XYZ file of C-alpha atoms in Angstrom:
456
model
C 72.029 -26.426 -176.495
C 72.680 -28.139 -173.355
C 73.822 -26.142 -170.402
C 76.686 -27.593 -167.545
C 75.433 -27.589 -163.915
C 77.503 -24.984 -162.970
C 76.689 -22.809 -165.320
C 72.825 -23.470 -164.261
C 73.857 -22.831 -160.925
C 75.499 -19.586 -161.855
C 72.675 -18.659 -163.993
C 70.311 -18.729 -161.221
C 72.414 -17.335 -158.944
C 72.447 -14.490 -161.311
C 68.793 -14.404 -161.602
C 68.216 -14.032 -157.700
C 70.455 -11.129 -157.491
C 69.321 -9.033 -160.160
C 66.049 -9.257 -159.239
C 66.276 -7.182 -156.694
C 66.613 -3.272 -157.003
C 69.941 -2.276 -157.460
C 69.291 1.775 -157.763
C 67.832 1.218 -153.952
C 70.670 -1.315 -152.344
C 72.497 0.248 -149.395
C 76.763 0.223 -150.198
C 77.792 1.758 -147.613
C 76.485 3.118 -144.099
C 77.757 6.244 -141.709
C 78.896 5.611 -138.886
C 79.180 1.654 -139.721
C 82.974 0.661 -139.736
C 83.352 -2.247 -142.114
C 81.089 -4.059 -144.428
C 77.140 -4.127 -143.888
C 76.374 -7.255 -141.743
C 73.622 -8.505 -144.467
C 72.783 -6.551 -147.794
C 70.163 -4.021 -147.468
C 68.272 -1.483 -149.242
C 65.986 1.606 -148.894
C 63.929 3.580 -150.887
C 60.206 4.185 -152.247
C 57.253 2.256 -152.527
C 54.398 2.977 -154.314
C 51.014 3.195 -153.087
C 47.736 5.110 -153.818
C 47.873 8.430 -156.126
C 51.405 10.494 -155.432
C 52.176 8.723 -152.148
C 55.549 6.984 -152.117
C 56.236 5.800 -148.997
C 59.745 5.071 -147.431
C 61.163 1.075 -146.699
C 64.186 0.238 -145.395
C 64.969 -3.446 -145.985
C 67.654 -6.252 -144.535
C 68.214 -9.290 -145.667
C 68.751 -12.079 -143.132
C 72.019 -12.694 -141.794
C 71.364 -16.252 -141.270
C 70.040 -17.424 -144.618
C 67.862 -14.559 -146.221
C 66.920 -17.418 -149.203
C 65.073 -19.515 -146.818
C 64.062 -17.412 -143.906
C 60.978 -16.087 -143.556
C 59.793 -12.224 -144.737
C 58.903 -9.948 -141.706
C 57.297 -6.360 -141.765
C 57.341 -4.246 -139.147
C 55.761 -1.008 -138.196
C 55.985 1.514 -135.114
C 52.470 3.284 -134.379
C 51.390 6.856 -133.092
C 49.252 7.017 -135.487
C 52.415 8.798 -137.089
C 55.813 7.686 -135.384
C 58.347 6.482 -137.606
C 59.219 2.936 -138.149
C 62.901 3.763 -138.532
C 62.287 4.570 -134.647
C 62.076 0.970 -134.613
C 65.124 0.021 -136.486
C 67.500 1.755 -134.302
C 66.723 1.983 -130.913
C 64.606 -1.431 -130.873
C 65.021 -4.552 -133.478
C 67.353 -3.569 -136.623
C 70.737 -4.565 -137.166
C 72.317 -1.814 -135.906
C 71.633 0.576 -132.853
C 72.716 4.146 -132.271
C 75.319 5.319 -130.054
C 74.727 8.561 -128.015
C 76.968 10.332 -130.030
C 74.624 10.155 -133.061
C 77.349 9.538 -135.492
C 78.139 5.842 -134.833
C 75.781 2.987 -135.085
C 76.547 -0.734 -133.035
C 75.996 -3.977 -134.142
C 72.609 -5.149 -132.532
C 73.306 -8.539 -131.632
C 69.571 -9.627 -130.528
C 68.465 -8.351 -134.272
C 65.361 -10.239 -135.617
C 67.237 -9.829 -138.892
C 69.297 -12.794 -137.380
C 65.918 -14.974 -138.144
C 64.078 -13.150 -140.449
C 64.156 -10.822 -143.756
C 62.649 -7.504 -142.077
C 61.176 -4.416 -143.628
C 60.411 -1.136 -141.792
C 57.942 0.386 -143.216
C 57.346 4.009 -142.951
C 53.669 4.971 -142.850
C 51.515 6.818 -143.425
C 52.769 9.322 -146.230
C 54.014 12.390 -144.232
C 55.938 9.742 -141.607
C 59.262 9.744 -141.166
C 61.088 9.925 -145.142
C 57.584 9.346 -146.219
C 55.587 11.623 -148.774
C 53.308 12.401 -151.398
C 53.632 14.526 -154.251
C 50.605 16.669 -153.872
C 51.198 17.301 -149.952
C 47.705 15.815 -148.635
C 48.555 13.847 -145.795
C 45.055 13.697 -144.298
C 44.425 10.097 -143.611
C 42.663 7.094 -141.683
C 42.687 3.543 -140.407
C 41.404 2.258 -143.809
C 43.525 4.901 -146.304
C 46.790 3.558 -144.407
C 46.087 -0.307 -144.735
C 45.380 0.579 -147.868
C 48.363 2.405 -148.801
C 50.547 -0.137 -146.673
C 48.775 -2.888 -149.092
C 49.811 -1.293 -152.294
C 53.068 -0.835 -151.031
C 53.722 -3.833 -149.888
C 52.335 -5.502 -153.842
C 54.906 -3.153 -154.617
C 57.869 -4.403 -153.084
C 57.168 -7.884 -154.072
C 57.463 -6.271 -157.598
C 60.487 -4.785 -156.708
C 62.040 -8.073 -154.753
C 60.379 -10.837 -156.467
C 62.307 -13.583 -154.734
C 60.648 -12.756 -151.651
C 57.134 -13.305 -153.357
C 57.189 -17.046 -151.786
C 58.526 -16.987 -148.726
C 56.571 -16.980 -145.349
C 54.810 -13.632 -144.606
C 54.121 -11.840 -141.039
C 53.049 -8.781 -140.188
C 54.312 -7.381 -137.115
C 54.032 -3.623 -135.495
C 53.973 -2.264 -131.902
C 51.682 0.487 -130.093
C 49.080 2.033 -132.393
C 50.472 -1.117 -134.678
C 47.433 -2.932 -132.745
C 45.644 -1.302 -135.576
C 47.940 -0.984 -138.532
C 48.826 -4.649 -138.326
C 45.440 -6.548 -137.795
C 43.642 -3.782 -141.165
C 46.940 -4.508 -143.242
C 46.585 -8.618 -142.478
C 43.317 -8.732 -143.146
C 43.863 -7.589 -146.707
C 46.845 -10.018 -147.197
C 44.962 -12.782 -146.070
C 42.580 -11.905 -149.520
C 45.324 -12.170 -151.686
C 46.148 -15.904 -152.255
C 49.406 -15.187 -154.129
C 51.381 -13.913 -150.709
C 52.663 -16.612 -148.651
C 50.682 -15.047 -145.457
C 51.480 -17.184 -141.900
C 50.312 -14.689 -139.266
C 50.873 -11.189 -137.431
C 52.393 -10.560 -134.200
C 51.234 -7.393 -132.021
C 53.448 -5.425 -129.269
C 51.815 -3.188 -126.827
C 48.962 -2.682 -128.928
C 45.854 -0.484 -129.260
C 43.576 -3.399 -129.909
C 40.528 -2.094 -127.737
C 40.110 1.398 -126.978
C 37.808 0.612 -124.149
C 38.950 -2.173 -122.929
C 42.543 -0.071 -122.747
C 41.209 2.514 -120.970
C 38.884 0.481 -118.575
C 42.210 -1.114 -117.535
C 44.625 1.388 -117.104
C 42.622 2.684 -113.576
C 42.848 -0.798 -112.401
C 46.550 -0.833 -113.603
C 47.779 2.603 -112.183
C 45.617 1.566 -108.823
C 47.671 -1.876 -108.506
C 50.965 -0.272 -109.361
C 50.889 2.344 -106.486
C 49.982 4.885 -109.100
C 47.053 6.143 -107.523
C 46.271 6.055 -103.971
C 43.610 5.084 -101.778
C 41.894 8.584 -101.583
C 41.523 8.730 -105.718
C 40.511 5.133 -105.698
C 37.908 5.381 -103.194
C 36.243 7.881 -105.308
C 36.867 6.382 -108.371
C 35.010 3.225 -105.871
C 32.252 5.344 -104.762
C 30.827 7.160 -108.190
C 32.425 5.076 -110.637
C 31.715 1.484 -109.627
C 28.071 -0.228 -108.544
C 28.242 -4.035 -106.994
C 31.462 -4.307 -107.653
C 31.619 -3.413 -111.369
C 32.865 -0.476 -112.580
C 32.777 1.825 -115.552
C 35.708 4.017 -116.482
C 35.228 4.537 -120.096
C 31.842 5.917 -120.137
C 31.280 7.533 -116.518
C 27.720 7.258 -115.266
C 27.966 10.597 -112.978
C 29.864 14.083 -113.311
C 31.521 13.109 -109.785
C 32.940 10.071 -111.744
C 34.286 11.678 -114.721
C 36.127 14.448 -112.013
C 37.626 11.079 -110.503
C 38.708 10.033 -113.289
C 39.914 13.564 -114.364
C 41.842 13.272 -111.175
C 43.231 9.677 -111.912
C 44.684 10.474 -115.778
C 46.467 13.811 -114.278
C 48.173 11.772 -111.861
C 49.156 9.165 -114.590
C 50.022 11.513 -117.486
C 50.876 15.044 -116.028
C 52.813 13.909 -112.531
C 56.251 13.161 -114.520
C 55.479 9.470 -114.760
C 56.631 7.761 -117.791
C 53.736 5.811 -119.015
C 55.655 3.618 -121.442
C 57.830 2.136 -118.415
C 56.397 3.230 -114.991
C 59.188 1.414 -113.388
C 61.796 3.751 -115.062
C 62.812 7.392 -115.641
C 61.276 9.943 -117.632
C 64.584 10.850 -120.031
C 65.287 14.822 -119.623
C 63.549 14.461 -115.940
C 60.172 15.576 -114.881
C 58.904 18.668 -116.975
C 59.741 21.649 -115.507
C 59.207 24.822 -117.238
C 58.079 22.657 -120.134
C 55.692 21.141 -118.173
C 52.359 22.204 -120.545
C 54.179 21.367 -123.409
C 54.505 17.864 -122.143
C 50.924 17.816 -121.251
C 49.612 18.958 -123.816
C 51.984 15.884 -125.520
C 50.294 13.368 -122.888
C 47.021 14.572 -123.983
C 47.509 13.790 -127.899
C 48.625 10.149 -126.751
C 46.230 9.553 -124.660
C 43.568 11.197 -126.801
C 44.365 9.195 -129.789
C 43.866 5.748 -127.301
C 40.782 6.858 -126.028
C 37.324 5.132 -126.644
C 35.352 6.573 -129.523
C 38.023 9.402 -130.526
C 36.684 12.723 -132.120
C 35.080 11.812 -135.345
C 34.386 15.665 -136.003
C 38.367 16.329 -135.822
C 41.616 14.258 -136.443
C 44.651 14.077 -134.524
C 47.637 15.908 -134.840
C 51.021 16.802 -133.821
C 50.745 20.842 -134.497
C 50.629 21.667 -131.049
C 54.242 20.846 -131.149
C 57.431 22.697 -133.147
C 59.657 19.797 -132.714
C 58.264 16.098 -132.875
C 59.452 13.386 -129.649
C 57.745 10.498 -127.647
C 57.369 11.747 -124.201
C 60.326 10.818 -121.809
C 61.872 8.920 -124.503
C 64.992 10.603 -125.772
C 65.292 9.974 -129.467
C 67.837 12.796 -130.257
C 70.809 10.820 -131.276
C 68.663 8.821 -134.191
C 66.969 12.429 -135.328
C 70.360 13.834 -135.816
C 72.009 10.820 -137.415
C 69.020 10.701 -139.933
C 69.030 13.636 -140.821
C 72.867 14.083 -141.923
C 73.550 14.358 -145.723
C 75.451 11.665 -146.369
C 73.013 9.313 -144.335
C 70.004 10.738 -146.496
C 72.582 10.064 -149.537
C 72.791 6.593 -148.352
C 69.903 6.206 -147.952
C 68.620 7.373 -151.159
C 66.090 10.374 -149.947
C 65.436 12.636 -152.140
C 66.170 16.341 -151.282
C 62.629 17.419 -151.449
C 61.999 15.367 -148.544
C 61.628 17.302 -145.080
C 63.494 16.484 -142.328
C 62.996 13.096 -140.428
C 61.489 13.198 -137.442
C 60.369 10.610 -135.160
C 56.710 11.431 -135.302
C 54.923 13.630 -137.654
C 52.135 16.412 -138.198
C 49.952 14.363 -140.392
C 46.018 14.970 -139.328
C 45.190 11.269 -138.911
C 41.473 9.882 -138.186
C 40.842 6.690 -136.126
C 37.893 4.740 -137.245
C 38.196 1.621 -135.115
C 37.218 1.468 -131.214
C 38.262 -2.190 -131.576
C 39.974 -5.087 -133.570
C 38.242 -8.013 -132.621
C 36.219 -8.640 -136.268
C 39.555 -8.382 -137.831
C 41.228 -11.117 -135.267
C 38.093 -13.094 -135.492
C 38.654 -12.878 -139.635
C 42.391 -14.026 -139.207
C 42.527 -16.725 -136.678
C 40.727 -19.822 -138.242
C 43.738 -19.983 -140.638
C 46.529 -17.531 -139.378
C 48.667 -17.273 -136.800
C 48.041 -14.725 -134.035
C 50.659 -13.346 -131.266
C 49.797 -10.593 -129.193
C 52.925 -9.813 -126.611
C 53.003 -6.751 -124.008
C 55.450 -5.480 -121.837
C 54.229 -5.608 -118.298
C 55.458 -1.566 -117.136
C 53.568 0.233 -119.701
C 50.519 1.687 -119.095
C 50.052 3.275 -122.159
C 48.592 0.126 -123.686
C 48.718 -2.454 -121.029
C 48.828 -5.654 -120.603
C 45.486 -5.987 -118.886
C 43.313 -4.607 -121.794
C 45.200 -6.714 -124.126
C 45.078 -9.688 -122.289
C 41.211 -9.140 -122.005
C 41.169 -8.498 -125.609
C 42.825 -12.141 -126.456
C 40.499 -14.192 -123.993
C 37.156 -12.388 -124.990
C 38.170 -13.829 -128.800
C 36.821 -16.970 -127.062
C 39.427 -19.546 -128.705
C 40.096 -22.434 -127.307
C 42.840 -22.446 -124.638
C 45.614 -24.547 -125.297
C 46.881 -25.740 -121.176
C 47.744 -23.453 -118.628
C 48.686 -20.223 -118.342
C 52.717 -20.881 -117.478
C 55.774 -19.070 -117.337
C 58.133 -18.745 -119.892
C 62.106 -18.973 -120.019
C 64.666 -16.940 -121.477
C 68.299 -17.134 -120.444
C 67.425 -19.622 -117.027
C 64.808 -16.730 -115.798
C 61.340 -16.325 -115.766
C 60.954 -13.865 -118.531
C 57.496 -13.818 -118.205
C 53.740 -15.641 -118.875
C 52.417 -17.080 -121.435
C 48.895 -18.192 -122.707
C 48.428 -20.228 -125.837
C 45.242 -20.449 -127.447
C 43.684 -21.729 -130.596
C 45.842 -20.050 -133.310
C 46.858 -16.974 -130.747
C 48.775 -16.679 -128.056
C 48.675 -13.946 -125.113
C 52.529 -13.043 -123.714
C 53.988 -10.547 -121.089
C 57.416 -9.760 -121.350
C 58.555 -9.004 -117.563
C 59.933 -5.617 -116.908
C 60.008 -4.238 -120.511
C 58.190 -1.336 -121.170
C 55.917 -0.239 -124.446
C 59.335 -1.029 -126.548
C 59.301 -4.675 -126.060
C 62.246 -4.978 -128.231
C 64.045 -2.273 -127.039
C 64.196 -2.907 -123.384
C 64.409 -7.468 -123.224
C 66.412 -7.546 -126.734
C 66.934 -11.288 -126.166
C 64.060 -12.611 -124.684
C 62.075 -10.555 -127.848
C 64.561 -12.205 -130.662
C 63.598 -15.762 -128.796
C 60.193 -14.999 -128.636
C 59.917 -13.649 -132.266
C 62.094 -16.398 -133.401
C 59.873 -19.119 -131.950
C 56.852 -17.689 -133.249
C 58.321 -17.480 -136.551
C 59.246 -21.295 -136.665
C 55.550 -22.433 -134.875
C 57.651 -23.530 -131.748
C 56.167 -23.474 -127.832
C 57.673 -20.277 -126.456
C-alpha cells in the first residue's frame, strides 16, 4: 500500500512527538502568564541502584530539531542545577517576589536544547530510594552517565544531535569525568564541553588566589610582605604547600581576610547580599570554610565534605530565597512532577561528598585531540579564578592559535580571549563566579559561538 506525502509527513511528525515522555512534559508553569516559550519537561532519570536523579529539560526556541543538545550542571560538590536555571541561563528567571518567573531573553535555550541536571542523588529534587547519599568524583560521573543513556532512552530524537557538556564552579570536575565517559561511547554525537569558573586545579587555584587577592587590593602590603618573606625564595613562591610555620600563619592571615572580612568571593567587586555577617558572622565562616575546604589542594581523604554544619542550605552572599520558596510550592512540585516523598529543595545539600581529583589535566589531555574544549571565567571571582584556570589551559601545552586579543560583545570589550589547539581560554569582564548570571548576553554570544565552531 502506497502512502501520500503528506501523510508520510504527518506520520513522522507523529513519530517525533511521541517519542518523547509525555507522563514528564511540563503543561503549565506558576507564575508563567501564557503559554511555555518552548515545550519542556521534568522528571527522573535513572542511574546506578535506587538513585533517580532529577532533569529539567527545554526544547529550543529556535529550532529544537536541528539545534544542538546541551547539559548543564551547577557544582558545590552539591548545589543544585535548578540554581542555574533560574537565576543564570534558563528560559525564565525569578522575580523577587518568588511567585512570578520573567522571560530570560539571553536564554541559551534560544541556541540550544538544554538539560539541568540535578546531581548527585540527595541534590536539589534528587534521591535515592535507600537514602545513601555518600558519594565521589567517580560515583557522580558515573551516575550522571547512566542518566544521561537514560534520557536518550527517554528522548530518542535527541540521540543524534550534537552533544556538549557544560557546568560551572565545582563543574570543573563534574564536566571533564562525565565527558570523558561520553567520549567512549561512539553512539552519542559528542562535540565538546565548556567549563565556567571551574575547579580544574586545586593547586594551581589556590597558588593563585594570594596573587589574585594581592593585585585586587585584597590584601595589603604588610600581609604580602610576609607572605614575601617566609613564603617565597628567588622570587618563587609556594602557597599551597608552605615550607615554614611562619608561612602557613601568613597565609592563615591572607584566607581570613579573603573569606571571613565580609568580602564576597564570587564577585569581589560587588556586595555581599544580606550585608557583612553580623551576629551570624561564625555561621558564615564556618560556610567560607566548607567552600574553601572543598577547593583546597589534596582535600581530607579520611573525611568527606558536608553541609551539616548548617540548618538551612545558601551560597554565601548570594541570596537565593525567592527560587527556594518558588520551588518548593505545591503546585510548582505538581508541575513539576516531584514526588511527595521528596524533601524540600534547597539550593545546596547535606550529601557527604569525597573529592578524588587534585587536578583535571589527564582528562583534558584525553578530550582535546578530538573534542572541543572551552574553559571561560569571570574575572571578579576569586573563588576559582581566572589566574589558576588560565594556568591550567596553557600548561595543557596545545598549540596556540594567534594572539591573545580582546573580544566584542555589544561594541565593548567584553573581555580576552586565547584560542588554542581544540581549547580556548576566555575572561568574561566584570562577571563574577555566575558567568551567566551577571553578562547574560555576552555568555548567550559566547556559548552560541562555541556551539556553532565560530571565532568568539
Amino acid at each position: 500500500m502506497n502512502c501520500s506525502p503528506v501523510l508520510a509527513v504527518l506520520v513522522c511528525v507523529f513519530c517525533v512527538s511521541s517519542a518523547q515522555p509525555a507522563a514528564d512534559e511540563i503543561t503549565s508553569l506558576p507564575g508563567v502568564s501564557g503559554p511555555l516559550s518552548s515545550r519542556q519537561y521534568s522528571g527522573y532519570l535513572s542511574a546506578s541502584g535506587t538513585i533517580k536523579l532529577h532533569y529539567w529539560f527545554v526544547e529550543s526556541e529556535r529550532d529544537p530539531q536541528n539545534d544542538p543538545l546541551v547539559l548543564w550542571m551547577n557544582g558545590g560538590p552539591g548545589c543544585s542545577s535548578l540554581d542555574g536555571f533560574l537565576s543564570e541561563l534558563g528560559p525564565y528567571q525569578m522575580n523577587a517576589d518568588g511567585a512570578t518567573l520573567r522571560a530570560n531573553p539571553f536564554s541559551w535555550n534560544q541556541v540550544a536544547n538544554v538539560i539541568f541536571l540535578e546531581a548527585p542523588a540527595g541534590v536539589g529534587f534528587s534521591y535515592s530510594d535507600d537514602k545513601n547519599y555518600t558519594t565521589n568524583d567517580d560515583e557522580t560521573s558515573k551516575n550522571n552517565y547512566l542518566a544521561l543513556l537514560d534520557f536518550f532512552t527517554k528522548f530518542p530524537n535527541m540521540a543524534s544531535k550534537p552533544f556538549f557538556v557544560t557546568g560551572e564552579s565545582y563543574g570543573g570536575v563534574y564536566v571533564p569525568t562525565l565527558s570523558v565517559r561520553v567520549m567512549a561511547n561512539a553512539s552519542i554525537n559528542f562535540q565538546g564541553f565548556a567549563v565556567g569558573n571551574g575547579l580544574l586545579d586545586r593547586s594551581l587555584n589556590q597558588q593563585t588566589a594570594v596573587y589574585y587577592a594581592y593585585y585586587h587590593g585584597i590584601l595589603g602590603e604588610d600581609v604580602w610582605a610576609q607572605l614575601q618573606k617566609y613564603c617565597c625564595t628567588n622570587g618563587n613562591c609556594s602557597f599551597v604547600t608552605p615550607p615554614n610555620a611562619q608561612c602557613t600563619q601568613a597565609l592563615a592571615t591572607a584566607q581570613g581576610i579573603i573569606f571571613n572580612s565580609g568580602l564576597n568571593p564570587y564577585d569581589v567587586t560587588g556586595n555581599c547580599a544580606g550585608g557583612v555577617p553580623g551576629t551570624s558572622t561564625k555561621r558564615a565562616r564556618k560556610m567560607f570554610s566548607y567552600f574553601f575546604e572543598s577547593l583546597r589542594m589534596n582535600p581530607p581523604q579520611t573525611k568527606t565534605m558536608s553541609w551539616s554544619f548548617v540548618s538551612e542550605n545558601v551560597i554565601p552572599c548570594i541570596n537565593t530565597t525567592a527560587e527556594t520558596n518558588y520551588l518548593n510550592r505545591p503546585d510548582v512540585r505538581m508541575a513539576l512532577h516531584i514526588p511527595d516523598v521528596v524533601p524540600k529543595w534547597t539550593v545546596c545539600s547535606q550529601i557527604p561528598y569525597q573529592p578524588q581529583y587534585n587536578s583535571m589535566h589527564n582528562q583534558f589531555i584525553a578530550l582535546l585531540p578530538k573534542h572541543r574544549g572551552l574553559v571561560y571565567n569571570g574575572d571578579a571571582d576569586i573563588m576559582c579564578n581566572y589566574l589558576g584556570d588560565q594556568k591550567f589551559v596553557a600548561a595543557l601545552n596545545r598549540k596556540m592559535v594567534g594572539n591573545r586579543r580582546p573580544w566584542i560583545y555589544d561594541h565593548q570589550v567584553a573581555g580576552f580571549v586565547q584560542d588554542y589547539d581544540q581549547v580556548s581560554f576566555m575572561t568574561v569582564k566584570d562577571a563574577g563566579h555566575m558567568v551567566p548570571s551577571f553578562k547574560p548576553g555576552a555568555s548567550l554570544q559566547m556559548i552560541s559561538n562555541f556551539l556553532s565552531n565560530k571565532p568568539q
